[in-house]
DNA sequence: GCAATAGTGTCTTTCAGACACTATATC
DNA sequence: GATATAGTGTCTGAAAGACACTATTGC
C-alpha cells in the first residue's frame, strides 16, 4: 500500500480521496428466522427505504471502532463481537459520489437486541430468507430475500449484496467458530443451539448426531459445552438442561489481533 | 453506509476522507516453498525495506480494478485471479498520515511469474515460512517468517500482518476452492498438485488418499480433473500423466459477482 | 394415562489415514 | 537389472446420517 514509483517527500495530499463509510449487518435469530436490523433512511438518496445502519469513518479511527460506534449509537450495546466482512467499492454504488464502504457484521441474541434498539431511530428487524446451504462464498448465487411484516423489502444502495455476504460468512463460520454463541444468551439448551444452526443453514438437522457432536467436540480455544445443572422449565414437557460455553479468552474477530 | 441521522442535502464533502490504497499479496510456489512478491521501497518511509506492491485507488475505480492495475504495472500480467482479503486501518500504520489499505491476494504459477516480473522495479521473491496448518483465521497466532536468499526480512508498514492474512486465507480455501490451480500451469501432474497442497499447508500428505480424493471429487462448478493423455517425461523414472481441470465458468473472486 | 419434548443407544455408510503392492520409465 | 517415481488395492478406525428407543415433565 501507500507507495509510488518515484522518490518523493511524504506528502499524500496529491492523491484524490474517497469518502469512507462503515455499514453494519447486525444479525439475530428471532421467531425461528434469521433477522437483520435495518433503518428507514431519513434523507435522499433512497429516502424512506430500508438500509443498513452505518456511518463515516473518523480520522485516525480504526474501522472496527467505527463499527462499534455505529452499533453503540443505534442500540447502546457494547462488548458485542463485530467482524470485518468486505469492502464495497463499485462506482455509482452511492449516487452522491465516490463512497467506499467497509461492511461489518455483528451478532446479538434477540432478547438482548429487542431491549436495546433505540426507539427514536426507526429501526426495523427484517427477516432474511436464504436458499438452503451453500457452503462456499465463491460461486455463490445470492438468493436472499428480505421480508418485513410479510412484505418484501427492497433495500437502498447495494445493501442486499452486503447482507448476502454476511449470510455467506455466517454459514461458512458456523461449524468451526463461536458465531452460533453470539446469537444465544449465556445459558441455552442444546435444542436452542440446534435451532440456531438450523436457521442459519436453512435446513433441518437430526437431533442425536447434533447433540453428540456438540457435547464431544472442543470449540476454538479448547472450550467445551458444560451443563449448568439448571433447567429450562418453560415448556409443558420434560425440562431441558441449560448449558453454557466453558470460559476462555478467544478473540472475537480477526482484526482484534492486528496492531 | 453513507448515511447520517438528520435529513440534509446530498453533500459528502463535509466528511474527512482518508487516503485509500490497495496492497497486493502476489503468491507463488517455487522451489517447494511458498513465495511472495515484494519490492524494495524507493522512498521514505521505510526506504530500502521490502514492502508489498501497491497503489492508491483512483476515483470511480473499483478496488478490484486497482488491484489488477497494480498487478499489471509490476508484471504485465492480466487475467489473473485477484481476491479481496482484508482492509487495514490501524491508526499510525502509515507514518505519512491517515491511509486505509485494502489488501488483495493473487496467485500465479512460478514459471509465469518469473517471466513476467519487471526487471526495472526491484522486485523480489521472498520465501514464506509459516507454522504447520492452522485451519482457522480466528485465534490464529501469526507465526510467519520471511526469508530472502536465506536472510530474514522485516517488511515495512504492517505488511507482515497482511501476508499472514493471505496465507491464512489461502489455507482456508485450499480444499474447497480452485486456489491450488491458480498456482499451477494449465497441465500438471497429480504430484505437482500434491506438492502445492503440501507447501501451502506446511505438512506432508499421503499419496494414495490424496490422488483418490482429487480424482473422485468435483471442484466448484462441478469441474473435475481429467487426464490429457500426455506425459511428463522430465524425470529419470516412469513418466507421470498430465491432468488438467475440466473447463467451466467459475467466478474467480467474490467481488466479481457484485454490481 | 396422554401428549410432548428431552435425551440415549445403535446400526450403517462414508471417508480419511496408513501402508503394501504393482507398473514403467531412465540408466 | 537397479533405481526411482507413477499409480493401485485394501485394511482400519473415526465420524456422519438415520432411526428407534427410553425418560420426565404438565395436564
Coordinates of C-alpha atoms (C1' of nucleotides) in Angstrom, one line a residue:
Chain A
X1 CA 0.0 0.0 0.0
X2 CA 0.8 3.6 0.1
X3 CA 3.7 3.8 -2.3
X4 CA 4.6 5.3 -5.6
X5 CA 7.3 4.6 -8.0
X6 CA 9.4 7.7 -7.9
X7 CA 11.1 9.0 -4.7
X8 CA 9.2 12.0 -3.3
X9 CA 8.5 13.6 0.0
X10 CA 6.0 12.2 2.4
X11 CA 3.0 14.1 1.0
X12 CA -0.2 12.3 0.4
X13 CA -2.5 15.2 -0.3
X14 CA -1.9 15.0 -4.0
X15 CA -4.0 11.8 -4.2
X16 CA -7.7 12.0 -4.5
X17 CA -9.5 10.5 -1.6
X18 CA -12.9 8.8 -1.3
X19 CA -15.4 9.0 1.4
X20 CA -15.1 6.0 3.6
X21 CA -18.0 4.5 5.5
X22 CA -18.8 1.5 7.5
X23 CA -22.1 -0.4 7.2
X24 CA -23.2 -2.7 9.9
X25 CA -25.0 -6.0 9.4
X26 CA -26.5 -6.7 12.8
X27 CA -27.9 -10.2 12.7
X28 CA -30.1 -12.1 15.2
X29 CA -32.3 -15.2 15.4
X30 CA -35.9 -14.5 16.3
X31 CA -39.1 -16.4 15.7
X32 CA -37.1 -19.3 14.1
X33 CA -35.8 -16.9 11.5
X34 CA -32.6 -15.0 10.7
X35 CA -33.2 -11.3 11.0
X36 CA -31.2 -8.2 10.3
X37 CA -31.5 -4.8 11.8
X38 CA -32.2 -2.1 9.2
X39 CA -33.5 1.5 9.5
X40 CA -35.7 3.7 7.4
X41 CA -33.5 6.1 5.6
X42 CA -34.4 9.7 6.6
X43 CA -33.0 11.5 3.5
X44 CA -32.3 11.2 -0.1
X45 CA -31.0 9.2 -1.8
X46 CA -33.3 6.2 -1.0
X47 CA -35.3 8.3 1.5
X48 CA -37.8 6.0 3.2
X49 CA -36.2 2.8 2.0
X50 CA -34.7 0.4 4.5
X51 CA -30.9 0.4 4.7
X52 CA -28.2 -0.9 7.0
X53 CA -27.1 1.4 9.8
X54 CA -23.8 3.0 9.0
X55 CA -21.6 6.0 9.4
X56 CA -18.5 7.6 8.1
X57 CA -15.1 6.7 9.5
X58 CA -13.5 9.4 11.7
X59 CA -9.9 10.4 11.1
X60 CA -7.4 8.1 12.9
X61 CA -10.2 5.8 13.9
X62 CA -9.8 2.1 13.1
X63 CA -12.6 0.7 11.0
X64 CA -13.6 -1.7 13.8
X65 CA -14.1 1.3 16.1
X66 CA -16.4 2.9 13.6
X67 CA -18.4 -0.3 13.5
X68 CA -18.6 -0.4 17.3
X69 CA -19.6 3.3 17.4
X70 CA -22.4 2.7 14.9
X71 CA -23.6 -0.3 17.0
X72 CA -23.4 1.8 20.2
X73 CA -25.2 4.7 18.6
X74 CA -28.2 2.6 17.4
X75 CA -28.5 0.1 20.3
X76 CA -26.4 1.2 23.2
X77 CA -24.7 -2.2 23.0
X78 CA -21.0 -2.6 23.6
X79 CA -18.9 -5.7 24.0
X80 CA -20.5 -7.3 21.0
X81 CA -18.4 -9.3 18.6
X82 CA -18.0 -7.3 15.3
X83 CA -16.1 -8.7 12.4
X84 CA -15.0 -7.2 9.1
X85 CA -16.8 -8.6 6.1
X86 CA -15.9 -7.0 2.9
X87 CA -15.3 -3.6 1.3
X88 CA -17.7 -2.4 -1.4
X89 CA -16.4 0.0 -3.9
X90 CA -18.4 -0.3 -7.2
X91 CA -18.6 3.0 -9.0
X92 CA -22.0 4.5 -8.7
X93 CA -23.0 2.5 -5.6
X94 CA -23.8 5.8 -3.9
X95 CA -25.4 8.4 -6.1
X96 CA -23.9 11.2 -4.1
X97 CA -20.3 10.4 -5.2
X98 CA -17.3 8.3 -4.5
X99 CA -18.0 6.4 -1.4
X100 CA -16.3 3.2 -0.4
X101 CA -17.9 1.2 2.3
X102 CA -16.5 -1.4 4.6
X103 CA -19.2 -3.8 5.8
X104 CA -19.0 -5.3 9.3
X105 CA -21.2 -7.9 10.8
X106 CA -22.3 -8.4 14.4
X107 CA -24.3 -11.0 16.2
X108 CA -26.7 -10.3 19.1
X109 CA -29.2 -12.6 20.9
X110 CA -32.7 -11.5 20.0
X111 CA -33.7 -10.9 23.7
X112 CA -30.8 -8.5 24.1
X113 CA -31.4 -6.7 20.8
X114 CA -35.1 -6.2 21.4
X115 CA -34.4 -4.4 24.7
X116 CA -31.6 -2.3 23.2
X117 CA -32.9 -0.9 19.9
X118 CA -33.3 2.8 20.1
X119 CA -37.0 3.6 19.6
X120 CA -36.2 7.1 18.2
X121 CA -34.3 5.7 15.3
X122 CA -36.9 4.0 13.1
X123 CA -35.1 0.7 13.4
X124 CA -36.6 -2.4 12.0
X125 CA -35.9 -6.1 12.2
X126 CA -36.1 -7.6 8.8
X127 CA -36.4 -11.4 8.1
X128 CA -33.8 -12.9 5.8
X129 CA -34.9 -15.8 3.6
X130 CA -31.9 -17.5 2.1
X131 CA -31.7 -20.6 0.0
X132 CA -30.6 -23.8 1.7
X133 CA -27.0 -24.1 2.5
X134 CA -24.3 -23.2 0.0
X135 CA -21.1 -23.7 1.9
X136 CA -18.8 -21.6 -0.3
X137 CA -18.8 -17.9 -1.0
X138 CA -17.1 -18.3 -4.4
X139 CA -19.7 -19.1 -6.9
X140 CA -22.5 -18.2 -4.6
X141 CA -25.6 -17.3 -6.4
X142 CA -27.1 -14.9 -4.0
X143 CA -30.7 -15.9 -3.4
X144 CA -31.6 -13.8 -0.5
X145 CA -34.9 -12.2 0.1
X146 CA -35.9 -9.7 2.7
X147 CA -39.3 -9.6 4.4
X148 CA -40.7 -7.1 6.9
X149 CA -44.1 -7.9 8.3
X150 CA -44.5 -10.3 5.4
X151 CA -43.9 -7.7 2.8
X152 CA -40.9 -7.9 0.5
X153 CA -38.2 -5.3 1.2
X154 CA -36.0 -3.7 -1.5
X155 CA -33.1 -2.1 0.4
X156 CA -31.4 1.0 -0.7
X157 CA -27.8 1.2 -2.1
X158 CA -26.2 -2.2 -2.6
X159 CA -27.2 -3.4 0.8
X160 CA -28.8 -6.6 -0.4
X161 CA -25.4 -7.7 -1.6
X162 CA -23.9 -6.8 1.7
X163 CA -26.5 -8.8 3.6
X164 CA -25.9 -11.7 1.3
X165 CA -22.2 -11.6 2.0
X166 CA -22.9 -11.6 5.8
X167 CA -25.1 -14.6 5.5
X168 CA -22.5 -16.4 3.5
X169 CA -19.9 -15.6 6.1
X170 CA -22.1 -16.7 8.9
X171 CA -22.8 -20.0 7.3
X172 CA -19.1 -20.6 6.4
X173 CA -18.0 -20.0 10.0
X174 CA -20.9 -21.7 11.7
X175 CA -19.3 -25.1 12.4
X176 CA -15.8 -24.2 13.4
X177 CA -16.1 -20.8 15.1
X178 CA -18.1 -19.4 18.0
X179 CA -20.6 -17.4 15.9
X180 CA -23.5 -19.6 17.0
X181 CA -23.0 -18.5 20.6
X182 CA -23.1 -14.9 19.6
X183 CA -26.7 -15.5 18.8
X184 CA -27.5 -17.1 22.1
X185 CA -27.6 -15.9 25.7
X186 CA -25.1 -17.1 28.3
X187 CA -27.1 -20.2 29.1
X188 CA -29.1 -22.2 26.5
X189 CA -30.5 -25.6 25.9
X190 CA -29.0 -27.9 23.3
X191 CA -32.1 -27.5 21.2
X192 CA -31.7 -23.7 21.3
X193 CA -28.3 -24.3 19.8
X194 CA -29.7 -26.7 17.2
X195 CA -32.4 -24.2 16.2
X196 CA -29.7 -21.5 15.6
X197 CA -27.8 -23.9 13.4
X198 CA -30.9 -24.8 11.5
X199 CA -32.0 -21.3 11.0
X200 CA -28.5 -20.2 9.8
X201 CA -28.1 -23.1 7.5
X202 CA -31.7 -23.1 6.3
X203 CA -32.2 -26.8 6.7
X204 CA -33.2 -29.2 9.5
X205 CA -30.7 -31.2 11.4
X206 CA -31.0 -34.5 13.2
X207 CA -31.1 -34.3 16.9
X208 CA -29.0 -37.2 18.0
X209 CA -25.9 -36.6 15.9
X210 CA -26.1 -32.9 16.6
X211 CA -26.1 -33.4 20.3
X212 CA -23.3 -35.9 20.3
X213 CA -21.1 -33.7 18.2
X214 CA -21.7 -30.6 20.2
X215 CA -21.1 -32.4 23.5
X216 CA -17.9 -34.2 22.3
X217 CA -16.2 -31.5 20.3
X218 CA -14.0 -28.8 21.5
X219 CA -14.6 -25.3 20.3
X220 CA -11.9 -22.7 19.5
X221 CA -9.6 -22.2 22.4
X222 CA -10.3 -25.8 23.6
X223 CA -13.6 -24.6 25.1
X224 CA -16.4 -27.2 25.6
X225 CA -20.1 -27.1 26.4
X226 CA -20.7 -27.7 30.1
X227 CA -24.1 -28.4 31.8
X228 CA -25.1 -25.9 34.4
X229 CA -27.4 -28.2 36.4
X230 CA -30.2 -25.7 35.8
X231 CA -33.2 -26.5 33.7
X232 CA -35.5 -24.7 31.3
X233 CA -39.0 -25.5 32.6
X234 CA -40.9 -23.1 30.3
X235 CA -42.3 -25.9 28.1
X236 CA -45.1 -28.2 29.1
X237 CA -42.9 -31.2 28.9
X238 CA -39.7 -32.6 30.4
X239 CA -37.4 -29.8 31.3
X240 CA -34.2 -29.3 29.2
X241 CA -30.9 -28.8 30.8
X242 CA -29.2 -25.5 30.3
X243 CA -25.6 -25.5 29.0
X244 CA -23.0 -22.8 28.6
X245 CA -19.7 -22.5 26.8
X246 CA -16.7 -23.1 29.0
X247 CA -15.0 -19.7 29.7
X248 CA -11.9 -18.8 27.8
X249 CA -10.2 -15.9 26.1
X250 CA -10.8 -16.2 22.4
X251 CA -10.5 -13.3 20.1
X252 CA -13.9 -12.4 18.6
X253 CA -12.6 -11.0 15.4
X254 CA -9.8 -11.3 13.0
X255 CA -9.0 -7.7 13.3
X256 CA -8.5 -7.7 17.0
X257 CA -5.2 -9.5 16.6
X258 CA -3.8 -6.8 14.4
X259 CA -1.7 -3.8 15.5
Chain B
X1 CA -23.1 3.0 4.8
X2 CA -23.1 6.6 3.7
X3 CA -25.9 8.0 5.9
X4 CA -26.3 10.4 8.7
X5 CA -29.1 11.0 11.1
X6 CA -30.6 14.3 10.1
X7 CA -32.0 15.0 6.7
X8 CA -29.6 17.0 4.6
X9 CA -28.7 17.6 1.0
X10 CA -26.5 15.1 -0.8
X11 CA -23.2 16.7 0.1
X12 CA -20.4 14.5 1.3
X13 CA -17.6 17.0 1.2
X14 CA -18.1 17.9 4.9
X15 CA -16.7 14.5 5.9
X16 CA -13.0 14.0 6.3
X17 CA -11.6 11.5 3.9
X18 CA -8.7 9.1 4.2
X19 CA -6.2 8.1 1.5
X20 CA -7.2 4.7 0.2
X21 CA -4.7 2.3 -1.1
X22 CA -4.5 -1.3 -2.3
X23 CA -1.7 -3.7 -1.4
X24 CA -1.2 -6.8 -3.4
X25 CA 0.0 -10.1 -2.0
X26 CA 1.1 -12.0 -5.1
X27 CA 1.8 -15.6 -4.1
X28 CA 3.5 -18.4 -5.9
X29 CA 5.0 -21.8 -5.2
X30 CA 8.7 -22.1 -6.2
X31 CA 11.4 -24.5 -5.1
X32 CA 9.0 -26.3 -2.9
X33 CA 8.2 -23.1 -1.0
X34 CA 5.5 -20.5 -0.8
X35 CA 6.8 -17.2 -2.0
X36 CA 5.5 -13.7 -2.1
X37 CA 6.5 -10.9 -4.5
X38 CA 7.8 -7.8 -2.7
X39 CA 9.7 -4.8 -3.8
X40 CA 12.4 -2.6 -2.4
X41 CA 10.8 0.6 -1.3
X42 CA 12.4 3.5 -3.1
X43 CA 11.5 6.3 -0.7
X44 CA 10.8 7.2 2.9
X45 CA 9.2 5.9 5.0
X46 CA 10.8 2.5 5.1
X47 CA 13.1 3.4 2.2
X48 CA 15.1 0.3 1.2
X49 CA 12.9 -2.1 3.1
X50 CA 10.8 -4.7 1.3
X51 CA 7.1 -4.0 1.0
X52 CA 4.2 -5.3 -0.9
X53 CA 3.5 -3.6 -4.2
X54 CA 0.5 -1.3 -4.0
X55 CA -1.0 1.9 -5.2
X56 CA -3.7 4.4 -4.5
X57 CA -7.2 3.9 -5.6
X58 CA -8.3 6.1 -8.5
X59 CA -11.6 8.0 -8.3
X60 CA -14.6 5.9 -9.6
X61 CA -12.3 2.8 -9.8
X62 CA -13.5 -0.4 -8.1
X63 CA -10.9 -1.7 -5.7
X64 CA -10.5 -4.9 -7.7
X65 CA -9.5 -2.8 -10.7
X66 CA -6.9 -1.1 -8.6
X67 CA -5.5 -4.5 -7.6
X68 CA -5.4 -5.6 -11.3
X69 CA -3.8 -2.3 -12.2
X70 CA -1.0 -2.8 -9.7
X71 CA -0.5 -6.3 -10.9
X72 CA -0.3 -5.3 -14.5
X73 CA 2.0 -2.4 -13.7
X74 CA 4.5 -4.7 -11.9
X75 CA 4.3 -7.8 -14.0
X76 CA 2.3 -7.1 -17.1
X77 CA 0.0 -10.0 -16.2
X78 CA -3.7 -9.8 -16.7
X79 CA -6.4 -12.4 -16.4
X80 CA -5.1 -13.5 -13.0
X81 CA -7.4 -14.2 -10.2
X82 CA -7.3 -11.5 -7.6
X83 CA -9.4 -11.6 -4.4
X84 CA -10.1 -9.1 -1.7
X85 CA -8.5 -10.1 1.6
X86 CA -9.0 -7.5 4.3
X87 CA -8.9 -3.8 5.0
X88 CA -6.2 -2.5 7.2
X89 CA -6.9 0.7 9.1
X90 CA -5.0 0.9 12.4
X91 CA -4.1 4.5 13.2
X92 CA -0.4 5.1 12.6
X93 CA 0.1 2.2 10.2
X94 CA 1.4 4.7 7.7
X95 CA 3.7 7.4 9.2
X96 CA 2.6 9.9 6.5
X97 CA -0.9 10.1 7.7
X98 CA -4.4 8.6 7.5
X99 CA -4.1 5.8 5.0
X100 CA -6.5 2.9 4.8
X101 CA -5.3 0.0 2.7
X102 CA -7.4 -2.8 1.2
X103 CA -5.3 -6.0 0.7
X104 CA -5.8 -8.3 -2.3
X105 CA -4.2 -11.5 -3.0
X106 CA -3.3 -13.1 -6.3
X107 CA -1.9 -16.4 -7.4
X108 CA 0.4 -17.1 -10.2
X109 CA 2.4 -20.2 -11.3
X110 CA 6.1 -19.6 -10.7
X111 CA 7.0 -20.2 -14.3
X112 CA 4.7 -17.5 -15.4
X113 CA 5.7 -15.0 -12.7
X114 CA 9.4 -15.4 -13.3
X115 CA 9.0 -14.5 -16.9
X116 CA 6.8 -11.6 -16.2
X117 CA 8.4 -9.6 -13.3
X118 CA 9.5 -6.2 -14.5
X119 CA 13.3 -6.1 -14.0
X120 CA 13.3 -2.3 -13.6
X121 CA 11.2 -2.4 -10.5
X122 CA 13.5 -4.0 -7.9
X123 CA 11.0 -6.8 -7.4
X124 CA 12.0 -9.8 -5.2
X125 CA 10.5 -13.2 -4.5
X126 CA 10.5 -13.7 -0.7
X127 CA 10.0 -17.2 0.9
X128 CA 7.3 -17.5 3.4
X129 CA 7.8 -19.9 6.3
X130 CA 4.6 -20.5 8.2
X131 CA 3.8 -22.8 11.0
X132 CA 2.1 -26.0 10.2
X133 CA -1.6 -25.9 9.4
X134 CA -4.0 -23.8 11.5
X135 CA -7.2 -24.0 9.6
X136 CA -9.0 -21.1 11.2
X137 CA -8.3 -17.5 11.0
X138 CA -9.8 -16.6 14.3
X139 CA -7.4 -17.3 17.1
X140 CA -4.6 -17.5 14.6
X141 CA -1.3 -16.8 16.1
X142 CA 0.6 -15.5 13.2
X143 CA 3.9 -17.3 13.1
X144 CA 5.1 -16.3 9.7
X145 CA 8.7 -15.6 8.8
X146 CA 10.1 -14.1 5.6
X147 CA 13.4 -15.1 4.1
X148 CA 15.2 -13.6 1.1
X149 CA 18.3 -15.5 0.0
X150 CA 18.3 -17.1 3.4
X151 CA 18.3 -13.8 5.3
X152 CA 15.3 -12.8 7.4
X153 CA 13.2 -10.0 6.1
X154 CA 11.5 -7.3 8.1
X155 CA 8.9 -5.8 5.8
X156 CA 7.9 -2.2 6.1
X157 CA 4.5 -0.9 7.3
X158 CA 2.2 -3.7 8.6
X159 CA 2.9 -5.9 5.6
X160 CA 3.8 -8.9 7.6
X161 CA 0.3 -9.0 9.0
X162 CA -1.1 -8.6 5.6
X163 CA 1.0 -11.5 4.3
X164 CA -0.1 -13.6 7.3
X165 CA -3.7 -12.9 6.4
X166 CA -3.1 -14.0 2.9
X167 CA -1.5 -17.3 4.0
X168 CA -4.5 -17.9 6.3
X169 CA -6.9 -17.3 3.6
X170 CA -5.1 -19.5 1.1
X171 CA -5.0 -22.3 3.6
X172 CA -8.6 -21.9 4.5
X173 CA -9.7 -22.1 0.8
X174 CA -7.3 -24.7 -0.3
X175 CA -9.6 -27.7 -0.2
X176 CA -12.9 -26.4 -1.4
X177 CA -11.9 -23.8 -3.9
X178 CA -9.8 -23.6 -7.1
X179 CA -6.9 -21.7 -5.5
X180 CA -4.5 -24.6 -5.9
X181 CA -4.9 -24.4 -9.6
X182 CA -4.0 -20.7 -9.6
X183 CA -0.5 -21.9 -8.6
X184 CA -0.2 -24.4 -11.4
X185 CA 0.0 -24.2 -15.1
X186 CA -2.7 -25.4 -17.4
X187 CA -1.4 -29.0 -17.3
X188 CA 0.1 -30.6 -14.2
X189 CA 0.8 -34.0 -12.7
X190 CA -1.0 -35.2 -9.7
X191 CA 2.2 -34.9 -7.7
X192 CA 2.6 -31.3 -8.8
X193 CA -0.9 -30.7 -7.3
X194 CA 0.1 -32.6 -4.2
X195 CA 3.3 -30.5 -3.7
X196 CA 1.2 -27.3 -3.9
X197 CA -1.1 -28.6 -1.2
X198 CA 1.9 -29.7 0.9
X199 CA 3.7 -26.4 0.6
X200 CA 0.5 -24.3 1.3
X201 CA -0.4 -26.4 4.3
X202 CA 3.1 -26.8 5.5
X203 CA 2.9 -30.5 6.1
X204 CA 3.3 -33.7 4.1
X205 CA 0.3 -35.6 2.7
X206 CA -0.1 -39.3 1.8
X207 CA -0.1 -40.0 -1.9
X208 CA -2.8 -42.6 -2.2
X209 CA -5.6 -40.9 -0.4
X210 CA -4.7 -37.6 -2.0
X211 CA -4.9 -39.0 -5.5
X212 CA -8.1 -40.8 -4.8
X213 CA -9.7 -37.7 -3.4
X214 CA -8.6 -35.4 -6.2
X215 CA -9.7 -37.8 -8.9
X216 CA -13.1 -38.6 -7.4
X217 CA -14.2 -35.2 -6.2
X218 CA -15.9 -32.5 -8.1
X219 CA -14.4 -29.0 -7.8
X220 CA -16.6 -25.8 -7.7
X221 CA -18.8 -25.6 -10.8
X222 CA -18.8 -29.4 -11.0
X223 CA -15.4 -29.4 -12.6
X224 CA -13.2 -32.5 -12.4
X225 CA -9.7 -33.4 -13.1
X226 CA -9.3 -35.0 -16.5
X227 CA -6.2 -36.8 -17.9
X228 CA -4.8 -35.3 -21.0
X229 CA -3.1 -38.5 -22.4
X230 CA 0.2 -36.5 -22.4
X231 CA 3.0 -37.3 -20.0
X232 CA 5.7 -35.5 -18.2
X233 CA 9.0 -37.3 -19.1
X234 CA 11.4 -34.9 -17.4
X235 CA 12.3 -37.2 -14.6
X236 CA 14.5 -40.3 -14.8
X237 CA 11.7 -42.6 -14.0
X238 CA 8.3 -43.6 -15.1
X239 CA 6.5 -40.7 -16.8
X240 CA 3.6 -39.1 -14.9
X241 CA 0.4 -38.4 -16.7
X242 CA -0.6 -34.7 -17.1
X243 CA -4.0 -33.7 -15.9
X244 CA -6.0 -30.5 -16.3
X245 CA -9.1 -29.1 -14.7
X246 CA -12.3 -29.6 -16.8
X247 CA -13.2 -26.3 -18.4
X248 CA -16.0 -24.2 -16.8
X249 CA -17.0 -20.7 -15.9
X250 CA -16.4 -20.2 -12.2
X251 CA -16.0 -16.7 -10.8
X252 CA -12.5 -16.2 -9.6
X253 CA -13.4 -13.9 -6.8
X254 CA -16.2 -13.0 -4.5
X255 CA -16.2 -9.5 -5.7
X256 CA -16.7 -10.3 -9.3
X257 CA -20.3 -11.2 -8.7
X258 CA -21.2 -7.8 -7.3
X259 CA -22.6 -4.9 -9.2
Chain C
dG1 C1' -52.7 -42.0 31.2
dC2 C1' -51.6 -38.8 27.4
dA3 C1' -49.0 -35.5 24.8
dA4 C1' -44.9 -33.5 24.1
dT5 C1' -40.3 -32.8 24.1
dA6 C1' -35.7 -34.3 26.5
dG7 C1' -32.2 -37.3 26.0
dT8 C1' -29.7 -42.1 24.7
dG9 C1' -28.2 -46.3 22.0
dT10 C1' -27.0 -48.5 17.9
dC11 C1' -26.6 -49.7 13.2
dT12 C1' -25.0 -48.3 8.7
dT13 C1' -22.5 -45.8 5.4
dT14 C1' -18.9 -42.9 4.2
dC15 C1' -14.4 -41.3 4.2
dA16 C1' -9.6 -40.3 5.8
dG17 C1' -5.3 -42.4 7.1
dA18 C1' -1.8 -45.9 6.6
dC19 C1' 0.6 -49.0 4.1
dA20 C1' 1.7 -52.6 0.8
dC21 C1' 1.8 -53.7 -3.6
dT22 C1' 2.4 -53.4 -8.9
dA23 C1' 4.0 -50.7 -13.2
dT24 C1' 7.2 -48.5 -16.2
dA25 C1' 10.3 -45.2 -17.3
dT26 C1' 15.9 -44.0 -17.3
dC27 C1' 20.4 -45.5 -16.6
Chain D
dG1 C1' 18.8 -55.4 -13.6
dA2 C1' 19.0 -51.3 -10.3
dT3 C1' 16.5 -47.5 -9.0
dA4 C1' 13.2 -44.0 -8.7
dT5 C1' 8.8 -42.4 -9.1
dA6 C1' 3.9 -43.5 -11.1
dG7 C1' 0.0 -45.4 -9.9
dT8 C1' -3.4 -49.1 -7.5
dG9 C1' -5.7 -52.1 -3.8
dT10 C1' -7.0 -52.9 0.7
dC11 C1' -7.4 -52.7 5.6
dT12 C1' -8.8 -49.9 9.6
dG13 C1' -10.7 -46.6 12.5
dA14 C1' -13.3 -42.3 13.1
dA15 C1' -17.2 -39.7 12.1
dA16 C1' -21.9 -38.6 10.0
dG17 C1' -26.5 -40.0 9.0
dA18 C1' -30.8 -42.4 10.1
dC19 C1' -33.8 -44.1 13.3
dA20 C1' -35.5 -46.5 17.3
dC21 C1' -35.8 -46.3 21.9
dT22 C1' -36.3 -44.6 27.0
dA23 C1' -37.2 -40.6 30.4
dT24 C1' -39.7 -37.0 32.6
dT25 C1' -42.5 -33.2 32.8
dG26 C1' -47.5 -30.7 32.6
dC27 C1' -52.1 -31.6 32.1

